[in-house]
Tab-separated table of C-alpha atoms in Angstrom:
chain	number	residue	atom	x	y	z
A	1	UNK	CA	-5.305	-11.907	6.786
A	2	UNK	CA	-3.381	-13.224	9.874
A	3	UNK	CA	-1.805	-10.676	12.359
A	4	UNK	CA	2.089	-10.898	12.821
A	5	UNK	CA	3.715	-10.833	15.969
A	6	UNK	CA	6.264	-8.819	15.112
A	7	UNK	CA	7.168	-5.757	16.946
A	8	UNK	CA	7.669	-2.532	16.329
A	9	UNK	CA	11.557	-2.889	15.141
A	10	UNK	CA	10.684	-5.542	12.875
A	11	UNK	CA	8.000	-3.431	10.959
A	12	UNK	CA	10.478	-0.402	10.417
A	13	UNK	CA	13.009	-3.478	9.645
A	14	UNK	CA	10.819	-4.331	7.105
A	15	UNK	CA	9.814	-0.531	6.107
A	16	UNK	CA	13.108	0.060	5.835
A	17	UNK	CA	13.629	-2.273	2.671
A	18	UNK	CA	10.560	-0.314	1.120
A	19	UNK	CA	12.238	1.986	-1.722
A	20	UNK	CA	9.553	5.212	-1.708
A	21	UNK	CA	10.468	5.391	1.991
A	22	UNK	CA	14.216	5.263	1.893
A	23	UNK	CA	15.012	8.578	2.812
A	24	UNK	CA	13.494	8.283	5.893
A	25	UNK	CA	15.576	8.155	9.225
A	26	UNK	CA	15.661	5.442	11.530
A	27	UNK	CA	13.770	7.089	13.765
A	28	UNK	CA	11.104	7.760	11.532
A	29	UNK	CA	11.129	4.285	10.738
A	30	UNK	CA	10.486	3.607	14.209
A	31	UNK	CA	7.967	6.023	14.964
A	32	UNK	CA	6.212	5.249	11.558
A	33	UNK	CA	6.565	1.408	12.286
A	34	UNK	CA	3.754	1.598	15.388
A	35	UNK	CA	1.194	3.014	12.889
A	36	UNK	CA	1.651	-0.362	10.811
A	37	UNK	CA	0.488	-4.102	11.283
A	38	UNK	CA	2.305	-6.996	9.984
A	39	UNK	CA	0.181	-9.345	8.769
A	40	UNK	CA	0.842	-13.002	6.537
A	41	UNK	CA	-1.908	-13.915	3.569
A	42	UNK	CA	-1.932	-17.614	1.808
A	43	UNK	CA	-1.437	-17.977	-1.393
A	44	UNK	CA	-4.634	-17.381	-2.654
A	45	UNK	CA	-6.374	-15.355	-0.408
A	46	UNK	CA	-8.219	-12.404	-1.034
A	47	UNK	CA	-6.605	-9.255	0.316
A	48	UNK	CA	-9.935	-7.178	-0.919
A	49	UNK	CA	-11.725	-7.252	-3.529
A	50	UNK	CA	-12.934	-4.074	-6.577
A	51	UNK	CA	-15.416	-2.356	-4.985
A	52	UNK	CA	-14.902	-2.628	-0.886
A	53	UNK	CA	-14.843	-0.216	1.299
A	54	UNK	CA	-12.212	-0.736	3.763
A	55	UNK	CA	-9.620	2.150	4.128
A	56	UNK	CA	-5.818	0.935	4.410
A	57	UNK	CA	-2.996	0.550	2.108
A	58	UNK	CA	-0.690	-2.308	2.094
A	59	UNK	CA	2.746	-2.553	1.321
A	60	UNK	CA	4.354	-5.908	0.238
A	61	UNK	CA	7.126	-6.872	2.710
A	62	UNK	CA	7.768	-10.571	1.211
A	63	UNK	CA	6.004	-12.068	-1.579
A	64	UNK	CA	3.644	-11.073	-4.836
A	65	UNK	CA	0.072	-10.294	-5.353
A	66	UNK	CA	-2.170	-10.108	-8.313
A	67	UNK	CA	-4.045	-6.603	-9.707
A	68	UNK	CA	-6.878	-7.752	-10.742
A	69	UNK	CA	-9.852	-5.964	-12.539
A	70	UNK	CA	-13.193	-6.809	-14.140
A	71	UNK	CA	-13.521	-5.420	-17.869
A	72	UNK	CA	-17.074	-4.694	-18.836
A	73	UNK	CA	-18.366	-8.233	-20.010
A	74	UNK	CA	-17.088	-8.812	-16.123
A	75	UNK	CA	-14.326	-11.035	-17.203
A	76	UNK	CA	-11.339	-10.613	-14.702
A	77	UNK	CA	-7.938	-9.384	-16.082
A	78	UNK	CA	-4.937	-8.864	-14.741
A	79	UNK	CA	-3.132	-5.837	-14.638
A	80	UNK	CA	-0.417	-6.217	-12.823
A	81	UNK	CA	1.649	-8.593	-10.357
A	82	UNK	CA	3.459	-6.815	-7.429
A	83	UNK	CA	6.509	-8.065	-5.618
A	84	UNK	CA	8.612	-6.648	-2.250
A	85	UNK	CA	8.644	-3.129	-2.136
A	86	UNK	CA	5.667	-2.376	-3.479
A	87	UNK	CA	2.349	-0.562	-2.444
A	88	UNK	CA	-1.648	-1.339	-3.206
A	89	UNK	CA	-4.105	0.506	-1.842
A	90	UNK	CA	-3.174	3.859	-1.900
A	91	UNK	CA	-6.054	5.123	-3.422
A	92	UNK	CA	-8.957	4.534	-1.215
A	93	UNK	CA	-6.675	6.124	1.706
A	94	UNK	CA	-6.508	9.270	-0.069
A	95	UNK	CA	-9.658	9.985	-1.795
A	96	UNK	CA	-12.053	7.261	0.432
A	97	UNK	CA	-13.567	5.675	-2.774
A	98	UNK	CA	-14.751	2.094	-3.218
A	99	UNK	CA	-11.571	0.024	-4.104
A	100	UNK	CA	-10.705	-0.087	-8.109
A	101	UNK	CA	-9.545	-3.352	-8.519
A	102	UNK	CA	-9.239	-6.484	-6.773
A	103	UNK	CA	-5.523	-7.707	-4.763
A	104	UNK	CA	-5.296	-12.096	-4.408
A	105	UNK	CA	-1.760	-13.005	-3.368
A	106	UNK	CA	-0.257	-14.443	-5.950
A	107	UNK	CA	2.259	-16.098	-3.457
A	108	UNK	CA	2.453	-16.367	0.417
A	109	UNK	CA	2.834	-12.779	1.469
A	110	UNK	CA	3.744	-10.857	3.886
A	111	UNK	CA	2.053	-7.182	3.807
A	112	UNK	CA	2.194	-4.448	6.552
A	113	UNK	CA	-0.801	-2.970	6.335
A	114	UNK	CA	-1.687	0.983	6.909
A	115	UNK	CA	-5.466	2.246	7.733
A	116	UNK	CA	-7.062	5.580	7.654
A	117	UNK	CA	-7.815	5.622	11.282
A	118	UNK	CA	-3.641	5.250	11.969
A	119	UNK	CA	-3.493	7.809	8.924
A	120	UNK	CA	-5.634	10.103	11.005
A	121	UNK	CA	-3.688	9.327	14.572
A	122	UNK	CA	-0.313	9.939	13.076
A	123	UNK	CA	-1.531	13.230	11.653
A	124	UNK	CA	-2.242	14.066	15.137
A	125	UNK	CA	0.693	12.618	16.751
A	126	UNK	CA	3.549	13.036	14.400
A	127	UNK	CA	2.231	15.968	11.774
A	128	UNK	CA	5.661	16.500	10.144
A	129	UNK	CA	6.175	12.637	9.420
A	130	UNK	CA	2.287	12.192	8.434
A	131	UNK	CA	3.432	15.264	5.959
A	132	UNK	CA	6.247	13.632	4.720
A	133	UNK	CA	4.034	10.140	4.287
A	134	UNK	CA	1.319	11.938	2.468
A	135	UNK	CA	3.832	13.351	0.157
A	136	UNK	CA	5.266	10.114	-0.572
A	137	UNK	CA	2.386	8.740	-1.633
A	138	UNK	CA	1.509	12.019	-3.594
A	139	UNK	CA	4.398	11.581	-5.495
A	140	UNK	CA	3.888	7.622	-5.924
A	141	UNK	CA	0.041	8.062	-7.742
A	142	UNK	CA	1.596	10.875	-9.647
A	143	UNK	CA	4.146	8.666	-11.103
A	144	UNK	CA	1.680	6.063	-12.037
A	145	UNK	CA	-0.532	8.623	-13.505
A	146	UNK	CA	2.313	9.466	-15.872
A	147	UNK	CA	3.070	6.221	-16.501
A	148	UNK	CA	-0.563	5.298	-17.133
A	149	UNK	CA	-0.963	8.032	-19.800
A	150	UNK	CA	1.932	6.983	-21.169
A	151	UNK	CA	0.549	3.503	-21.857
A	152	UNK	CA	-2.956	4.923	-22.608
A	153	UNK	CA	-1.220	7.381	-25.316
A	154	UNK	CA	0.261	4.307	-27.201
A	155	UNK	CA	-3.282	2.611	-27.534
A	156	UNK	CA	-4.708	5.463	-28.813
């Protein structure tokens, strides 16, 4: 992934068109945009792969990526793509387990990009915000857990 120069306005510019975080003030924006990097992927490229062990989330500024996972004859299948808007990675920041699925950018992309460590340093800096942030993404897996046994109901 290659590092954006963009600054700090740009990155709550581009948090701001992020739907999960809309009810968050400007100035949260701001404050929540130093914790984030902008970076730009290829078309192609791998963002990680199933199984890795790096800790950050991304969230898709511009662009689409590819979910990706292998079944158990290790064929890869797609499970999803994800446009502007969106978030990946949410899992491993919360729970710190190997990645579940592989993320390839379907298109150029443009991601900002969240770790643990700036997890940890806005807990420590900004507790109420890191509160509202963890909440967010409380909410988020919760609604794909819903959604997911709603799928898994139907192939049962």
């Amino acid at each position: 992934m290659g590092q954006l120069g963009s600054g700090a306005r740009e990155r709550a510019e581009m948090l701001e068109k992020i739907p999960w975080l809309a009810d968050l003030s400007w100035q949260e924006l701001e404050t929540l945009s130093r914790y984030f990097l902008a970076s730009r992927v290829a078309k192609g490229a791998m963002i990680f792969r199933e199984g890795d062990l790096e800790s950050y989330l991304g969230l898709i500024a511009e662009g689409r990526v590819q979910v990706v996972k292998m079944d158990d004859h290790q064929q890869a299948k797609t499970l999803s793509i994800i446009g502007p808007g969106k978030v990946f990675g949410e899992m491993m920041l919360i729970d710190g387990e190997p990645r579940s699925a592989t993320i390839v950018a379907a298109e150029a992309t443009t991601l900002l990009i969240f770790s643990r460590e700036n997890l940890d340093t806005l807990i420590e800096d900004f507790p109420r915000l890191a509160a509202k942030l963890l909440w967010k993404l409380c909410a988020l897996l919760s609604q794909r857990l819903r959604r997911t046994s709603g799928q898994l109901v139907d192939l049962i």
